[in-house]
Short mmCIF file of C-alpha atoms in Angstrom, two decimals:
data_model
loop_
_atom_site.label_atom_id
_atom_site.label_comp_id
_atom_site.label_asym_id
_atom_site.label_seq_id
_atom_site.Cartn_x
_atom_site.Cartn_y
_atom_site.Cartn_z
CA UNK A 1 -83.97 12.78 -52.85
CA UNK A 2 -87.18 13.04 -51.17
CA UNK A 3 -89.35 11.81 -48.23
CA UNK A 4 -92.45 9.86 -49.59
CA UNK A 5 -95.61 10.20 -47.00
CA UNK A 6 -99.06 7.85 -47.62
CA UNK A 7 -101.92 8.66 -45.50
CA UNK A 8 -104.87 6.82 -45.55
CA UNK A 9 -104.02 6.07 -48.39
CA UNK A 10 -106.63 3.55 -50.36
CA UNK A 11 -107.36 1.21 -53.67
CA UNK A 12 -110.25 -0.60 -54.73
CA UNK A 13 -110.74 -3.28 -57.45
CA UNK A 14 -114.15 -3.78 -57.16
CA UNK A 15 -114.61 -5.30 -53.85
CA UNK A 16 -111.76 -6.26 -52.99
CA UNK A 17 -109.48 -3.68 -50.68
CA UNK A 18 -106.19 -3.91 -52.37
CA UNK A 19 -104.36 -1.31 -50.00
CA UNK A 20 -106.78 -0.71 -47.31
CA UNK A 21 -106.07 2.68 -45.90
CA UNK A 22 -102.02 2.59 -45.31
CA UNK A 23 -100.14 5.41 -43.78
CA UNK A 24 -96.35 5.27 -44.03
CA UNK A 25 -93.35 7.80 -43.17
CA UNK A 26 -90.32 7.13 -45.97
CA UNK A 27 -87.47 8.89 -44.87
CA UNK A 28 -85.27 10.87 -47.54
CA UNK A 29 -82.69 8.45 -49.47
CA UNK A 30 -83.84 5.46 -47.03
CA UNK A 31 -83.94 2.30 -48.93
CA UNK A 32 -87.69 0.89 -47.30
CA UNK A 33 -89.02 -3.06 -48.59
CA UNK A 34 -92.41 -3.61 -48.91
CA UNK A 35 -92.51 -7.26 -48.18
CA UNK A 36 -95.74 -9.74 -47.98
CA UNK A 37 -97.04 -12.80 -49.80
CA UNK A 38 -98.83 -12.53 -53.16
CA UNK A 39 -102.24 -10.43 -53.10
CA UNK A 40 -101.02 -8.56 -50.12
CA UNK A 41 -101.18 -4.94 -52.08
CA UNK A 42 -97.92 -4.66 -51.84
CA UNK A 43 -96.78 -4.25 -55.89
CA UNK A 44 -100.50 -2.00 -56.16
CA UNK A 45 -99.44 0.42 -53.20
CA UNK A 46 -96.02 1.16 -54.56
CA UNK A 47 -98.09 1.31 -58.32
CA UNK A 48 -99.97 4.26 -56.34
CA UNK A 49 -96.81 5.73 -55.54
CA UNK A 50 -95.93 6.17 -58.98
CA UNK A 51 -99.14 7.33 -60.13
CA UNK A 52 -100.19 4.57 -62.52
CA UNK A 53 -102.89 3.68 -59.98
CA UNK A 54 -105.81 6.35 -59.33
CA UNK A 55 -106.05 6.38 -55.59
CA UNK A 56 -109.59 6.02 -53.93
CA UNK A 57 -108.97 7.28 -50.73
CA UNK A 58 -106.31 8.76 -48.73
CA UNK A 59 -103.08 11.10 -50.09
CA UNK A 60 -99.48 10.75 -50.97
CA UNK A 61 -96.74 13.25 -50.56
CA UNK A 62 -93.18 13.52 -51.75
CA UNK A 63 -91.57 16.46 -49.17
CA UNK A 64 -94.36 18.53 -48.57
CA UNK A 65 -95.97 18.61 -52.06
CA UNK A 66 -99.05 16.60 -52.65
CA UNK A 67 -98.74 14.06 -55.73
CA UNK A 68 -102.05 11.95 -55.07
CA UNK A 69 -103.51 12.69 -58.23
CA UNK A 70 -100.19 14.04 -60.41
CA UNK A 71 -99.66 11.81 -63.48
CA UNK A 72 -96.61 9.94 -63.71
CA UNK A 73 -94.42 12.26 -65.58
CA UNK A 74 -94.80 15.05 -62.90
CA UNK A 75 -93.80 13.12 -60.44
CA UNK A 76 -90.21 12.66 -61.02
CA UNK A 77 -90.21 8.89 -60.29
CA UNK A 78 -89.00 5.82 -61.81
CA UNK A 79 -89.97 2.38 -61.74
CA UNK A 80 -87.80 -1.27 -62.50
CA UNK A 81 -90.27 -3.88 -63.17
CA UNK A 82 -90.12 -7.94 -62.64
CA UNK A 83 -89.96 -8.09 -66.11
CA UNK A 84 -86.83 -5.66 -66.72
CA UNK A 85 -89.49 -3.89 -69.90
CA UNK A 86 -86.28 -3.40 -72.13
CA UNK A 87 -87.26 -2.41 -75.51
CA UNK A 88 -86.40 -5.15 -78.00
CA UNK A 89 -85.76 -3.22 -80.98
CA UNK A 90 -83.47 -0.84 -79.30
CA UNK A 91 -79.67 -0.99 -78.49
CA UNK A 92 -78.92 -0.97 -74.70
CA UNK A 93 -77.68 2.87 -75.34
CA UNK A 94 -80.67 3.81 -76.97
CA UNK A 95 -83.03 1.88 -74.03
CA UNK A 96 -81.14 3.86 -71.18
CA UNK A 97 -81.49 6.88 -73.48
CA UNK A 98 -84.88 6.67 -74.26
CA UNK A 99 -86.50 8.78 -70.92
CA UNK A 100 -84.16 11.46 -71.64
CA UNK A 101 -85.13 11.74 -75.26
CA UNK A 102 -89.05 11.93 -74.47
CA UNK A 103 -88.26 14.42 -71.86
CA UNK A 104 -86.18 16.29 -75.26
CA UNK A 105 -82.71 16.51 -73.60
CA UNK A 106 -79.85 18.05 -75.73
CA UNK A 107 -77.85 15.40 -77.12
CA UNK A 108 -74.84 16.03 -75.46
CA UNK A 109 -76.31 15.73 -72.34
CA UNK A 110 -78.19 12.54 -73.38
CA UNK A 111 -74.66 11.18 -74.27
CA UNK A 112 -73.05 11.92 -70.75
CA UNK A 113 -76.02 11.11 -68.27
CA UNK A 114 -75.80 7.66 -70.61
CA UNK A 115 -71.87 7.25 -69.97
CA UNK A 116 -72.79 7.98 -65.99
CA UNK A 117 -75.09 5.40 -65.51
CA UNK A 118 -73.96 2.60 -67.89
CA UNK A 119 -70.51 2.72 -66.33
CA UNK A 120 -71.93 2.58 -62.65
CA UNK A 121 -73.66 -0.54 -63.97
CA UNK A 122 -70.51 -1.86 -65.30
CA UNK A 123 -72.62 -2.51 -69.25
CA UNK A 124 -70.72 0.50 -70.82
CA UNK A 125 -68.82 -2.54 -73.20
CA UNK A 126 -72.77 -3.03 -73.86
CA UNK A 127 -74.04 0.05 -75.07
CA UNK A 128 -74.34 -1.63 -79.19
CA UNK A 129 -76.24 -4.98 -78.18
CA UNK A 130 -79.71 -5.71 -78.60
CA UNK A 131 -81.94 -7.36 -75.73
CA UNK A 132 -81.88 -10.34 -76.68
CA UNK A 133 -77.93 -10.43 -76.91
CA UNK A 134 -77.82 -9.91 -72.88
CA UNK A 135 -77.85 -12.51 -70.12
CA UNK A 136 -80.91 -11.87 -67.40
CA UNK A 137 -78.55 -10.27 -65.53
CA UNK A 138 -77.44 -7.34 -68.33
CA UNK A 139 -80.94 -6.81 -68.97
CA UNK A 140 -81.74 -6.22 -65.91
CA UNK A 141 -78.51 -3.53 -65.06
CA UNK A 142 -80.12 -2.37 -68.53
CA UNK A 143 -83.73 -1.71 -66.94
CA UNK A 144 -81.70 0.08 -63.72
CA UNK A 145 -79.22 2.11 -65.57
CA UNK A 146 -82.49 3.64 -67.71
CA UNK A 147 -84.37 3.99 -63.91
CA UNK A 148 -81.22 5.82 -62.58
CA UNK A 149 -80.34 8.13 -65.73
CA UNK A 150 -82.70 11.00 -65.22
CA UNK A 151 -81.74 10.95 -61.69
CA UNK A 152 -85.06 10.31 -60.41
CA UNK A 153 -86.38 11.72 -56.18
CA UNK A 154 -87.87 8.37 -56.03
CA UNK A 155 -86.60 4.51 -57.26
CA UNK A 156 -89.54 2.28 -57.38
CA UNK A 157 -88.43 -1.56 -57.54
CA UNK A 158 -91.61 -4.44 -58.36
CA UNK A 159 -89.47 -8.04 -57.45
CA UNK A 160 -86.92 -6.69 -59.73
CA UNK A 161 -84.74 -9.80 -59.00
CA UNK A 162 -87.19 -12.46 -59.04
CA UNK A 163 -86.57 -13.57 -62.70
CA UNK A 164 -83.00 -14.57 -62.04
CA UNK A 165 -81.04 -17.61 -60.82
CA UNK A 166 -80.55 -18.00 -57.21
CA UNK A 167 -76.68 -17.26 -57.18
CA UNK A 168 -77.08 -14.02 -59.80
CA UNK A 169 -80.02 -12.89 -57.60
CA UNK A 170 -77.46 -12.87 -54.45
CA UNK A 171 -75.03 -10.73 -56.44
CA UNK A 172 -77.40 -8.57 -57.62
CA UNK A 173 -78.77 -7.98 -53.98
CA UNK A 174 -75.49 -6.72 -53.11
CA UNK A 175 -74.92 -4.93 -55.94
CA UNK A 176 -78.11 -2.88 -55.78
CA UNK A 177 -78.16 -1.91 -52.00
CA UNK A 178 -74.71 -0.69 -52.80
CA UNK A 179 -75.63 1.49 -55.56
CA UNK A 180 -78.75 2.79 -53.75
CA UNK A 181 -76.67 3.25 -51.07
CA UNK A 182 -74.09 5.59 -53.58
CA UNK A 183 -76.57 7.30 -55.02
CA UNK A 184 -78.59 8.50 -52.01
CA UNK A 185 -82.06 8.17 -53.60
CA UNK A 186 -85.02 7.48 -51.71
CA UNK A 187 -86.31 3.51 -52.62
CA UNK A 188 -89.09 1.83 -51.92
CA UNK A 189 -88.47 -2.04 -53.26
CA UNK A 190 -91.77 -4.40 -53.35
CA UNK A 191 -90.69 -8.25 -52.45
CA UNK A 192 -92.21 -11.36 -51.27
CA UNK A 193 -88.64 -12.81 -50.64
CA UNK A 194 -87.95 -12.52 -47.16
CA UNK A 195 -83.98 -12.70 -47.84
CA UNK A 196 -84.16 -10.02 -50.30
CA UNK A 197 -86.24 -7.63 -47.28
CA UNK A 198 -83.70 -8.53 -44.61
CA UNK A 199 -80.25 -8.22 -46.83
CA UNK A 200 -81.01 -5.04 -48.24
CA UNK A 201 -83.82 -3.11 -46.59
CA UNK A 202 -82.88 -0.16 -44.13
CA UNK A 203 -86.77 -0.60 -42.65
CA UNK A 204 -89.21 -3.37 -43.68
CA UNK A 205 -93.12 -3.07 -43.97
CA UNK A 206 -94.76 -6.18 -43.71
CA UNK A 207 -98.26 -6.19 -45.27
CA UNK A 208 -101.09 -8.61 -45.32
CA UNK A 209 -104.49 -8.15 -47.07
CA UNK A 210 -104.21 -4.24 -47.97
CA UNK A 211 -102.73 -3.13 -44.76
CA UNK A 212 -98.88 -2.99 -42.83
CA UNK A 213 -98.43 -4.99 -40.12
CA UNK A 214 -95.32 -4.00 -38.55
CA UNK A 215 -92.66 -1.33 -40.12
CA UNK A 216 -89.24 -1.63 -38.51
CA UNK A 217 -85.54 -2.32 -39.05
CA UNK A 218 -84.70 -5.84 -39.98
CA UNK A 219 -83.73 -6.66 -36.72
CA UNK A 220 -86.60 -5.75 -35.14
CA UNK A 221 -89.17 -7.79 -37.65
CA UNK A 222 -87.17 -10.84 -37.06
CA UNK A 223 -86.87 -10.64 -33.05
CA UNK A 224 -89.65 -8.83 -32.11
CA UNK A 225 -92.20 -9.25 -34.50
CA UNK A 226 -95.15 -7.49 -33.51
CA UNK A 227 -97.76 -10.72 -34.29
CA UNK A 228 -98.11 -14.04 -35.41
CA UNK A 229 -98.39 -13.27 -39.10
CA UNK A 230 -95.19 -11.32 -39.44
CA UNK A 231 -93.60 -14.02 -36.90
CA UNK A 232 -94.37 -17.12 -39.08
CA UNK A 233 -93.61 -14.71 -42.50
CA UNK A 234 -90.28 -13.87 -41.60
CA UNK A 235 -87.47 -16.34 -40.60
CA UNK A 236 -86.42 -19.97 -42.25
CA UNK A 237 -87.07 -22.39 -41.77
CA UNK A 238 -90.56 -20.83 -39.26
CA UNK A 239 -90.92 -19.86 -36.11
CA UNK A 240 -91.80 -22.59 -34.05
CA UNK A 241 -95.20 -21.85 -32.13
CA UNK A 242 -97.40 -23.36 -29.58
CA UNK A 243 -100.02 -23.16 -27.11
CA UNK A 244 -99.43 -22.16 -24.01
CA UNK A 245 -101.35 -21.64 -20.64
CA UNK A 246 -101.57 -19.02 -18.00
CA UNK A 247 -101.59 -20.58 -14.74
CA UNK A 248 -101.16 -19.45 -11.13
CA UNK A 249 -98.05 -18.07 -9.78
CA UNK A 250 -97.39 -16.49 -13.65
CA UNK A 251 -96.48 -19.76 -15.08
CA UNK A 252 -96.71 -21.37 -18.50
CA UNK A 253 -97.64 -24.63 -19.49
CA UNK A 254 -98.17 -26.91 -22.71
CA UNK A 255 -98.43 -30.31 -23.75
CA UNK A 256 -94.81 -31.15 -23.30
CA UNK A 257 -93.24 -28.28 -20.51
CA UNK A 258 -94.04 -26.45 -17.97
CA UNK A 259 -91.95 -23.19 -16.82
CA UNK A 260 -91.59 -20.20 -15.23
CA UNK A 261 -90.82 -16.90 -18.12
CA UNK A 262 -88.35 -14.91 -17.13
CA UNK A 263 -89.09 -12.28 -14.65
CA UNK A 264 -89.61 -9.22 -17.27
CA UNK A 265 -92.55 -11.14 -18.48
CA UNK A 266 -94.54 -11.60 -15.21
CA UNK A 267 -95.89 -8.31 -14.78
CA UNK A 268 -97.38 -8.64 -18.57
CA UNK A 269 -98.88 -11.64 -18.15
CA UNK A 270 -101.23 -11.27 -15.32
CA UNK A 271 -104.15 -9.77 -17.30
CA UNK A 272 -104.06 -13.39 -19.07
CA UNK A 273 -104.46 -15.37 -15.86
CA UNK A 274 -106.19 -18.99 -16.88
CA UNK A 275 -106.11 -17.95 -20.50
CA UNK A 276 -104.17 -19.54 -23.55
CA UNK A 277 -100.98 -17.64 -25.27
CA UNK A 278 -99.12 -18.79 -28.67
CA UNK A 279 -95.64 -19.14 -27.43
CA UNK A 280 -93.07 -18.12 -30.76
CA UNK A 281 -89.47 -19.33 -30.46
CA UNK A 282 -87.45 -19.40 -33.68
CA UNK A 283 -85.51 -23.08 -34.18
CA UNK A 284 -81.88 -21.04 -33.58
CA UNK A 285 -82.99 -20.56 -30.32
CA UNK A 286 -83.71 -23.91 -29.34
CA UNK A 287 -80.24 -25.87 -28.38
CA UNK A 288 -79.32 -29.33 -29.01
CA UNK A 289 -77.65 -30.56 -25.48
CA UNK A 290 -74.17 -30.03 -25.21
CA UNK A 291 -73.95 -27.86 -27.96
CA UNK A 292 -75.46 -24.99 -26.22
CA UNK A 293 -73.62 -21.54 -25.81
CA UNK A 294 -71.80 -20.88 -22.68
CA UNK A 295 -73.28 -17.89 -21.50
CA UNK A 296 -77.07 -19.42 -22.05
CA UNK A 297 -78.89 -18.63 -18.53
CA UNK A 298 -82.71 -18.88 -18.50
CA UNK A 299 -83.36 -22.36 -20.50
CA UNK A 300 -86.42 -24.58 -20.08
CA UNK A 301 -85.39 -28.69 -21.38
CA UNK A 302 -87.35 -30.48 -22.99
CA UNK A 303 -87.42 -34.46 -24.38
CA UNK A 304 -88.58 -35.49 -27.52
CA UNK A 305 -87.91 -38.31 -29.90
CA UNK A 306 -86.03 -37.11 -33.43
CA UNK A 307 -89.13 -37.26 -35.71
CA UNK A 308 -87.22 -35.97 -39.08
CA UNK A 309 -83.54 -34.78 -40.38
CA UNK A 310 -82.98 -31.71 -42.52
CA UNK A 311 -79.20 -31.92 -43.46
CA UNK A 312 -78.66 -28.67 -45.59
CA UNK A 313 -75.02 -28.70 -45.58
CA UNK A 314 -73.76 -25.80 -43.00
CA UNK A 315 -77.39 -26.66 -41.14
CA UNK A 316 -79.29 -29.37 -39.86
CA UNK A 317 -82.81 -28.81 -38.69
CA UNK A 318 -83.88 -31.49 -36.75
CA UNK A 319 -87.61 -32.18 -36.21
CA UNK A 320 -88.22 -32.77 -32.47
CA UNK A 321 -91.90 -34.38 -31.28
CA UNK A 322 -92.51 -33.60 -27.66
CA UNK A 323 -96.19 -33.76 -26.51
CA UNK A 324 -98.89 -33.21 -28.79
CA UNK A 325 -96.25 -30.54 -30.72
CA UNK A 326 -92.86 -30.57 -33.26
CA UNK A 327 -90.57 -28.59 -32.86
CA UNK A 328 -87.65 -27.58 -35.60
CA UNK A 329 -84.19 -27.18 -34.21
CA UNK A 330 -81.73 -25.19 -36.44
CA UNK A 331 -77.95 -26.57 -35.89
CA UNK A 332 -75.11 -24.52 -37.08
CA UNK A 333 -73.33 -28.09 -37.79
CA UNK A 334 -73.99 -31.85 -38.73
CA UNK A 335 -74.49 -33.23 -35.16
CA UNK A 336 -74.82 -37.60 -34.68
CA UNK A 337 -78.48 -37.81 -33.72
CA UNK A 338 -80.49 -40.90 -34.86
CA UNK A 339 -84.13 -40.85 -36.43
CA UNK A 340 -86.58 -41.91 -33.81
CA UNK A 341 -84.33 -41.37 -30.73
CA UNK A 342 -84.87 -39.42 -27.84
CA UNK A 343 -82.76 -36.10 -27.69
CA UNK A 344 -82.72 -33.68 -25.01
CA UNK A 345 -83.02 -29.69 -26.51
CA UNK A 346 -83.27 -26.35 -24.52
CA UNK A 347 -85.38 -23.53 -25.22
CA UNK A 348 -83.90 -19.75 -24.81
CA UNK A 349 -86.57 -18.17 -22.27
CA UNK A 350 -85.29 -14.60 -23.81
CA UNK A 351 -85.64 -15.27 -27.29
CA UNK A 352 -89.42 -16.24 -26.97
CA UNK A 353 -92.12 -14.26 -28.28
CA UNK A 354 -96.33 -14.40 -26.55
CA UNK A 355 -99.10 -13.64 -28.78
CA UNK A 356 -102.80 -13.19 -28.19
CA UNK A 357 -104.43 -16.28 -29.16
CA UNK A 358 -107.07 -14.50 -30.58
CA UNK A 359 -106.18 -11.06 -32.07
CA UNK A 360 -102.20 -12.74 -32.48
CA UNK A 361 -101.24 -9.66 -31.56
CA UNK A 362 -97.71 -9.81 -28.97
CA UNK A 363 -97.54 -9.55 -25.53
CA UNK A 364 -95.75 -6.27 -24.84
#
């Protein structure tokens, strides 16, 4: 176990800034997502990590030894890829086996680091097949066991889930956080499935175009995201977000509602005095009436005619028109609203976020 430090750290393909100067503080066995849509740098930051990218700028440290420019194989890492990289012509024992044997391990020891980690997988009734005998899902426990069995300071993890059904890829969330959490091993796990970052990560860094946005505990990305990227990124169905005006006396007003925010916010919002906000407020927060929660205080209502019905079986989102605007409601429950009527809904005034209109950065 080790704690991985980036500084500045930077990649260039050409012209284009694939991680654009990112400094990051791992902690020692902390299990950390890197999370962000396709292009984002993201898979090419944590490739930096490992060595098999040449950085350009910036340095990387594992405790207090500098590994910016150490080759792979001195840097006591190892990496599960998207495409589990199982060699075909090998038995599952002799894949697992295969980084101990290159790094000329006696064969005893080969045998019982082997024995460890397929039997923490559960595939020790496995160890004879070929590849191509396994489900997606052995392979894959085949491609972690062989990560795992030379007991590596740091687990690397490219979307190693991404190539499996939806109901095996919930299992093997579970079943990964839990071994990362038994072995203690410091992981940094590159996904663009939101799910996947807020199920298993300890801390999440969102990133966007070669940099991070926000690093924080799940809890913190999804209620106080610290702009409007990582607000509309995170969360399903999105955020809901709209325009809002500053007006005298500290109060907001749209198309469709005008209100006072809730005394906290006041002093905040007085440097944006006849200027527009993006109000966030996620569609949990918004309350069909007379299914609201009892202990709901500060609520601004609002009228709008049912536009569209999501029915999702435990859910129903419910597309609301009001104004110029739509907003999505999420219900916990099927609830008898007709298409085109006119429902009454309630907004949370402490679950909503402000953003800059024009940096998008939050209100704080």
């Amino acid at each position: 176990m080790v704690e991985v430090k980036l500084r500045g750290v930077k990649k260039y393909f050409g012209k284009v800034r694939a991680v654009d100067g990112i400094s990051l503080d791992i902690r020692d066995g902390e299990f950390i997502v890197l999370l962000g849509p396709s292009g984002c740098g993201k898979t090419t930051t944590l490739r930096c990590i490992a060595g098999l990218e040449k950085v350009d700028g910036g340095r990387i440290y594992f405790g207090n030894r500098d590994v910016t420019y150490l080759p792979p194989k001195e840097r006591n890492v190892s990496m599960v890829f998207q495409s589990y990289a199982v060699w075909p012509h090998m038995t599952v024992y002799d894949n697992i086996a295969f980084p101990l044997k290159i790094r000329k391990y006696p064969k005893a020891e080969i045998k019982r680091k082997v024995k460890w980690a397929s039997e923490l997988l559960r595939i020790d009734d496995l160890l004879d097949r070929y590849p191509h005998q396994l489900s997606g899902g052995q392979r894959q426990r085949v491609a972690v066991a062989r990560a795992i069995v030379i007991e590596p300071e740091v687990l690397l993890m490219d979307e190693p889930l991404s190539n499996l059904d939806a109901l095996l890829r919930v299992k093997m969330r579970s079943e990964l956080k839990k071994l990362q959490r038994d072995l203690k091993v410091t992981t940094v796990y590159v996904t663009h499935d939101q799910v996947e970052a807020m199920t298993m990560g300890d801390r999440i860094a969102v990133m966007d175009r070669g940099k991070i946005l926000q690093v924080g505990s799940p809890e913190e990305i999804y209620l106080k995201p610290a702009n409007v990227f990582v607000a509309g990124f995170v969360g399903s169905p999105q955020m809901n977000f709209f325009k809002v005006k500053v007006e005298e006396g500290i109060k907001l007003s749209s198309s469709f509602i005008s209100f006072k925010p809730p005394t906290e916010l006041r002093e905040k919002l007085k440097p944006y005095l006849d200027r527009y906000l993006i109000l966030g407020i996620r569609p949990e927060h918004i309350y069909l009436r007379g299914y609201e929660p009892p202990n709901l205080k500060e609520v601004v209502k609002v009228k709008g005619h049912v536009d569209f019905i999501e029915l999702l079986g435990s859910d129903t989102i419910i597309h609301v028109k009001a104004g110029n605007d739509t907003l999505l409601v999420k219900v916990p429950m099927r609830v008898n609203v007709n298409l085109g009527g006119v429902i009454e809904v309630m907004l949370d005034l402490r679950q909503i976020n402000l953003f800059d209109e024009v940096k998008g950065e939050a209100v704080r």
